[in-house]
Amino acid sequence: LWARVAGRGSGGARMAEAFAAPPTRAPGPLLTAALALFFALQLALPLRRLAYPGETAWTEEGFRFAWQVMLVEKTGMVTFRVRDPASGREWLVDPEPRLSAMQAKQMAFQPDMILEMAQVIAREEAARGRAVEVRADAFVAYNGRPNARLIDPDVDLARERDTLAPKPWILPAPPRR
């Protein structure tokens, strides 16, 4: 009996045949292309930060989904200066009443979110019949460095667009101590 189970007898050959794996086949071209695209994206997304000038951990351009994302500690504060060119009137807008505590905390040091908030303010004012300019006073402390201005205070963020191109209105990172 043992000889048959081990494959030396005629019964063992049948048993081995019964447990044999089905023949494998090569993956099709669609699966190969999908896997190649997946792995190319896994490499390309983290490396896109190399396409932007300056410290991407400061500007956050090409920063999300990057490998160094957990190496950064940032805190910030931002207020928005709104100006009505028709009347010359200028006032400050605190974004926090429009946001949750977590949204306000995150927005304060992320340039794309600051831009979005400035444009929300501009749209709110447009609904009131005012075409306004919106500028940000944004200061960020970054990896133990002292607070530094993040956004050019002279740029009207209501007129800027969020594109993949480098944003000249984001100021350079402060020097390391």
PDB file of C-alpha atoms in Angstrom:
ATOM      1  CA  LEU A   1       0.000   0.000   0.000  1.00  0.00           C
ATOM      2  CA  TRP A   2       2.723   2.481   0.937  1.00  0.00           C
ATOM      3  CA  ALA A   3       4.459   1.893  -2.373  1.00  0.00           C
ATOM      4  CA  ARG A   4       1.304   2.916  -4.201  1.00  0.00           C
ATOM      5  CA  VAL A   5       0.866   6.137  -2.168  1.00  0.00           C
ATOM      6  CA  ALA A   6       4.536   7.015  -2.679  1.00  0.00           C
ATOM      7  CA  GLY A   7       4.109   6.646  -6.411  1.00  0.00           C
ATOM      8  CA  ARG A   8       5.922   3.368  -7.074  1.00  0.00           C
ATOM      9  CA  GLY A   9       2.828   1.337  -7.831  1.00  0.00           C
ATOM     10  CA  SER A  10       0.093   1.859 -10.353  1.00  0.00           C
ATOM     11  CA  GLY A  11      -2.230   3.436  -7.747  1.00  0.00           C
ATOM     12  CA  GLY A  12       0.347   6.077  -6.809  1.00  0.00           C
ATOM     13  CA  ALA A  13       0.595   7.295 -10.369  1.00  0.00           C
ATOM     14  CA  ARG A  14      -3.143   7.815 -10.491  1.00  0.00           C
ATOM     15  CA  MET A  15      -3.078   9.663  -7.161  1.00  0.00           C
ATOM     16  CA  ALA A  16      -0.223  11.912  -8.300  1.00  0.00           C
ATOM     17  CA  GLU A  17      -2.156  12.610 -11.482  1.00  0.00           C
ATOM     18  CA  ALA A  18      -5.252  13.540  -9.462  1.00  0.00           C
ATOM     19  CA  PHE A  19      -3.318  16.062  -7.364  1.00  0.00           C
ATOM     20  CA  ALA A  20      -1.288  17.534 -10.214  1.00  0.00           C
ATOM     21  CA  ALA A  21      -1.541  21.309 -10.669  1.00  0.00           C
ATOM     22  CA  PRO A  22      -3.293  22.500 -13.800  1.00  0.00           C
ATOM     23  CA  PRO A  23      -0.962  23.798 -16.489  1.00  0.00           C
ATOM     24  CA  THR A  24      -0.097  27.480 -16.100  1.00  0.00           C
ATOM     25  CA  ARG A  25      -0.299  30.012 -18.857  1.00  0.00           C
ATOM     26  CA  ALA A  26       1.433  33.317 -19.369  1.00  0.00           C
ATOM     27  CA  PRO A  27      -0.475  36.481 -18.388  1.00  0.00           C
ATOM     28  CA  GLY A  28      -2.189  38.208 -21.273  1.00  0.00           C
ATOM     29  CA  PRO A  29      -0.942  41.499 -22.720  1.00  0.00           C
ATOM     30  CA  LEU A  30      -3.676  43.487 -20.959  1.00  0.00           C
ATOM     31  CA  LEU A  31      -2.660  42.207 -17.514  1.00  0.00           C
ATOM     32  CA  THR A  32       1.021  42.787 -18.308  1.00  0.00           C
ATOM     33  CA  ALA A  33       0.301  46.368 -19.406  1.00  0.00           C
ATOM     34  CA  ALA A  34      -1.843  47.041 -16.315  1.00  0.00           C
ATOM     35  CA  LEU A  35       0.876  45.752 -13.980  1.00  0.00           C
ATOM     36  CA  ALA A  36       3.563  47.750 -15.797  1.00  0.00           C
ATOM     37  CA  LEU A  37       1.457  50.918 -15.486  1.00  0.00           C
ATOM     38  CA  PHE A  38       0.785  50.258 -11.802  1.00  0.00           C
ATOM     39  CA  PHE A  39       4.478  49.823 -10.957  1.00  0.00           C
ATOM     40  CA  ALA A  40       5.497  52.799 -13.121  1.00  0.00           C
ATOM     41  CA  LEU A  41       3.061  54.987 -11.161  1.00  0.00           C
ATOM     42  CA  GLN A  42       4.415  53.663  -7.860  1.00  0.00           C
ATOM     43  CA  LEU A  43       7.846  54.946  -8.906  1.00  0.00           C
ATOM     44  CA  ALA A  44       6.803  58.108 -10.742  1.00  0.00           C
ATOM     45  CA  LEU A  45       4.440  59.650  -8.172  1.00  0.00           C
ATOM     46  CA  PRO A  46       7.034  59.904  -5.388  1.00  0.00           C
ATOM     47  CA  LEU A  47       9.698  61.154  -7.823  1.00  0.00           C
ATOM     48  CA  ARG A  48       7.605  63.972  -9.314  1.00  0.00           C
ATOM     49  CA  ARG A  49       8.925  66.271  -6.584  1.00  0.00           C
ATOM     50  CA  LEU A  50      12.161  66.396  -8.591  1.00  0.00           C
ATOM     51  CA  ALA A  51      10.289  68.409 -11.250  1.00  0.00           C
ATOM     52  CA  TYR A  52       9.752  71.333  -8.838  1.00  0.00           C
ATOM     53  CA  PRO A  53      12.319  73.883  -7.670  1.00  0.00           C
ATOM     54  CA  GLY A  54      13.144  74.416  -4.008  1.00  0.00           C
ATOM     55  CA  GLU A  55      12.203  72.335  -1.009  1.00  0.00           C
ATOM     56  CA  THR A  56       9.048  70.453  -1.877  1.00  0.00           C
ATOM     57  CA  ALA A  57       8.395  69.754   1.793  1.00  0.00           C
ATOM     58  CA  TRP A  58       8.022  73.553   2.174  1.00  0.00           C
ATOM     59  CA  THR A  59       6.080  74.319  -1.016  1.00  0.00           C
ATOM     60  CA  GLU A  60       4.183  70.989  -0.970  1.00  0.00           C
ATOM     61  CA  GLU A  61       4.376  70.897  -4.771  1.00  0.00           C
ATOM     62  CA  GLY A  62       4.724  67.249  -5.774  1.00  0.00           C
ATOM     63  CA  PHE A  63       4.778  66.381  -2.089  1.00  0.00           C
ATOM     64  CA  ARG A  64       1.665  64.274  -1.575  1.00  0.00           C
ATOM     65  CA  PHE A  65       2.190  60.529  -2.077  1.00  0.00           C
ATOM     66  CA  ALA A  66       5.957  61.130  -1.827  1.00  0.00           C
ATOM     67  CA  TRP A  67       8.270  58.983   0.248  1.00  0.00           C
ATOM     68  CA  GLN A  68       9.427  61.789   2.571  1.00  0.00           C
ATOM     69  CA  VAL A  69       5.922  62.872   3.598  1.00  0.00           C
ATOM     70  CA  MET A  70       6.369  61.683   7.201  1.00  0.00           C
ATOM     71  CA  LEU A  71       9.651  63.573   7.649  1.00  0.00           C
ATOM     72  CA  VAL A  72       8.026  66.993   7.956  1.00  0.00           C
ATOM     73  CA  GLU A  73       6.604  68.891  10.902  1.00  0.00           C
ATOM     74  CA  LYS A  74       4.750  72.080   9.976  1.00  0.00           C
ATOM     75  CA  THR A  75       2.396  74.436  11.744  1.00  0.00           C
ATOM     76  CA  GLY A  76       0.988  77.648  10.433  1.00  0.00           C
ATOM     77  CA  MET A  77      -1.389  80.537  10.745  1.00  0.00           C
ATOM     78  CA  VAL A  78      -3.091  82.489   8.008  1.00  0.00           C
ATOM     79  CA  THR A  79      -5.384  85.470   7.655  1.00  0.00           C
ATOM     80  CA  PHE A  80      -6.767  86.831   4.434  1.00  0.00           C
ATOM     81  CA  ARG A  81      -6.702  90.485   3.397  1.00  0.00           C
ATOM     82  CA  VAL A  82      -9.613  91.338   1.146  1.00  0.00           C
ATOM     83  CA  ARG A  83      -9.696  94.541  -0.884  1.00  0.00           C
ATOM     84  CA  ASP A  84     -12.518  95.985  -2.936  1.00  0.00           C
ATOM     85  CA  PRO A  85     -10.788  97.941  -5.744  1.00  0.00           C
ATOM     86  CA  ALA A  86     -14.012  99.815  -6.553  1.00  0.00           C
ATOM     87  CA  SER A  87     -14.306 101.366  -3.084  1.00  0.00           C
ATOM     88  CA  GLY A  88     -10.713 101.034  -1.882  1.00  0.00           C
ATOM     89  CA  ARG A  89     -12.034  99.396   1.293  1.00  0.00           C
ATOM     90  CA  GLU A  90      -9.842  96.670   2.830  1.00  0.00           C
ATOM     91  CA  TRP A  91     -10.636  94.184   5.599  1.00  0.00           C
ATOM     92  CA  LEU A  92      -9.343  90.980   7.180  1.00  0.00           C
ATOM     93  CA  VAL A  93     -11.121  87.648   6.919  1.00  0.00           C
ATOM     94  CA  ASP A  94     -10.564  84.860   9.410  1.00  0.00           C
ATOM     95  CA  PRO A  95     -11.063  81.525   7.619  1.00  0.00           C
ATOM     96  CA  GLU A  96     -11.695  79.484  10.764  1.00  0.00           C
ATOM     97  CA  PRO A  97     -15.476  80.065  11.065  1.00  0.00           C
ATOM     98  CA  ARG A  98     -15.868  78.490   7.598  1.00  0.00           C
ATOM     99  CA  LEU A  99     -13.826  75.378   8.439  1.00  0.00           C
ATOM    100  CA  SER A 100     -13.636  72.596  10.984  1.00  0.00           C
ATOM    101  CA  ALA A 101     -10.728  72.762  13.431  1.00  0.00           C
ATOM    102  CA  MET A 102      -8.812  70.084  11.481  1.00  0.00           C
ATOM    103  CA  GLN A 103      -9.446  71.793   8.129  1.00  0.00           C
ATOM    104  CA  ALA A 104      -8.229  75.140   9.507  1.00  0.00           C
ATOM    105  CA  LYS A 105      -5.096  73.525  10.955  1.00  0.00           C
ATOM    106  CA  GLN A 106      -4.240  71.762   7.674  1.00  0.00           C
ATOM    107  CA  MET A 107      -5.096  74.725   5.452  1.00  0.00           C
ATOM    108  CA  ALA A 108      -2.796  77.068   7.393  1.00  0.00           C
ATOM    109  CA  PHE A 109       0.403  75.487   6.028  1.00  0.00           C
ATOM    110  CA  GLN A 110      -0.645  74.029   2.666  1.00  0.00           C
ATOM    111  CA  PRO A 111      -0.374  76.523  -0.211  1.00  0.00           C
ATOM    112  CA  ASP A 112      -2.942  74.805  -2.437  1.00  0.00           C
ATOM    113  CA  MET A 113      -5.507  74.898   0.364  1.00  0.00           C
ATOM    114  CA  ILE A 114      -4.708  78.547   1.103  1.00  0.00           C
ATOM    115  CA  LEU A 115      -5.303  79.281  -2.580  1.00  0.00           C
ATOM    116  CA  GLU A 116      -8.617  77.405  -2.490  1.00  0.00           C
ATOM    117  CA  MET A 117      -9.745  79.307   0.626  1.00  0.00           C
ATOM    118  CA  ALA A 118      -8.836  82.641  -0.996  1.00  0.00           C
ATOM    119  CA  GLN A 119     -10.955  81.712  -3.989  1.00  0.00           C
ATOM    120  CA  VAL A 120     -13.873  80.672  -1.761  1.00  0.00           C
ATOM    121  CA  ILE A 121     -13.716  84.108  -0.125  1.00  0.00           C
ATOM    122  CA  ALA A 122     -13.610  85.780  -3.562  1.00  0.00           C
ATOM    123  CA  ARG A 123     -16.663  83.772  -4.705  1.00  0.00           C
ATOM    124  CA  GLU A 124     -18.568  84.702  -1.539  1.00  0.00           C
ATOM    125  CA  GLU A 125     -17.823  88.378  -2.162  1.00  0.00           C
ATOM    126  CA  ALA A 126     -18.764  88.051  -5.853  1.00  0.00           C
ATOM    127  CA  ALA A 127     -22.147  86.698  -4.735  1.00  0.00           C
ATOM    128  CA  ARG A 128     -22.536  89.967  -2.787  1.00  0.00           C
ATOM    129  CA  GLY A 129     -21.745  91.921  -5.947  1.00  0.00           C
ATOM    130  CA  ARG A 130     -18.111  92.757  -5.168  1.00  0.00           C
ATOM    131  CA  ALA A 131     -15.150  91.780  -7.364  1.00  0.00           C
ATOM    132  CA  VAL A 132     -12.413  91.676  -4.733  1.00  0.00           C
ATOM    133  CA  GLU A 133      -8.705  90.989  -4.442  1.00  0.00           C
ATOM    134  CA  VAL A 134      -7.689  88.406  -1.835  1.00  0.00           C
ATOM    135  CA  ARG A 135      -4.194  88.200  -0.386  1.00  0.00           C
ATOM    136  CA  ALA A 136      -2.884  85.865   2.315  1.00  0.00           C
ATOM    137  CA  ASP A 137      -0.724  86.588   5.319  1.00  0.00           C
ATOM    138  CA  ALA A 138       0.509  83.044   5.905  1.00  0.00           C
ATOM    139  CA  PHE A 139       3.329  82.161   8.279  1.00  0.00           C
ATOM    140  CA  VAL A 140       4.662  78.638   8.769  1.00  0.00           C
ATOM    141  CA  ALA A 141       7.080  77.015  11.218  1.00  0.00           C
ATOM    142  CA  TYR A 142       8.812  74.150   9.434  1.00  0.00           C
ATOM    143  CA  ASN A 143      10.932  71.371  10.995  1.00  0.00           C
ATOM    144  CA  GLY A 144      12.016  73.470  13.964  1.00  0.00           C
ATOM    145  CA  ARG A 145      12.782  76.615  11.971  1.00  0.00           C
ATOM    146  CA  PRO A 146      11.243  79.908  13.104  1.00  0.00           C
ATOM    147  CA  ASN A 147       8.022  81.170  11.513  1.00  0.00           C
ATOM    148  CA  ALA A 148       8.500  82.423   7.970  1.00  0.00           C
ATOM    149  CA  ARG A 149       6.187  83.873   5.369  1.00  0.00           C
ATOM    150  CA  LEU A 150       4.871  81.152   3.041  1.00  0.00           C
ATOM    151  CA  ILE A 151       2.863  83.134   0.466  1.00  0.00           C
ATOM    152  CA  ASP A 152       3.852  86.337  -1.346  1.00  0.00           C
ATOM    153  CA  PRO A 153       1.615  88.934   0.358  1.00  0.00           C
ATOM    154  CA  ASP A 154       1.405  91.060  -2.807  1.00  0.00           C
ATOM    155  CA  VAL A 155      -0.183  88.358  -4.988  1.00  0.00           C
ATOM    156  CA  ASP A 156      -3.946  88.437  -5.546  1.00  0.00           C
ATOM    157  CA  LEU A 157      -4.812  84.786  -4.950  1.00  0.00           C
ATOM    158  CA  ALA A 158      -8.327  85.312  -6.302  1.00  0.00           C
ATOM    159  CA  ARG A 159      -6.749  85.587  -9.778  1.00  0.00           C
ATOM    160  CA  GLU A 160      -4.297  82.668  -9.488  1.00  0.00           C
ATOM    161  CA  ARG A 161      -5.066  79.200 -10.828  1.00  0.00           C
ATOM    162  CA  ASP A 162      -4.057  75.885  -9.303  1.00  0.00           C
ATOM    163  CA  THR A 163      -2.056  74.078 -11.982  1.00  0.00           C
ATOM    164  CA  LEU A 164       0.744  71.517 -11.959  1.00  0.00           C
ATOM    165  CA  ALA A 165       3.260  74.235 -12.882  1.00  0.00           C
ATOM    166  CA  PRO A 166       5.544  75.641 -10.138  1.00  0.00           C
ATOM    167  CA  LYS A 167       3.797  78.448  -8.265  1.00  0.00           C
ATOM    168  CA  PRO A 168       5.848  81.663  -8.112  1.00  0.00           C
ATOM    169  CA  TRP A 169       3.634  83.047  -5.338  1.00  0.00           C
ATOM    170  CA  ILE A 170       4.982  80.438  -2.870  1.00  0.00           C
ATOM    171  CA  LEU A 171       8.047  81.985  -1.238  1.00  0.00           C
ATOM    172  CA  PRO A 172      11.293  79.983  -0.799  1.00  0.00           C
ATOM    173  CA  ALA A 173      11.861  78.019   2.384  1.00  0.00           C
ATOM    174  CA  PRO A 174      13.743  79.763   5.182  1.00  0.00           C
ATOM    175  CA  PRO A 175      17.397  78.741   5.551  1.00  0.00           C
ATOM    176  CA  ARG A 176      18.321  75.985   7.971  1.00  0.00           C
ATOM    177  CA  ARG A 177      19.785  77.141  11.255  1.00  0.00           C
TER     178      ARG A 177
END
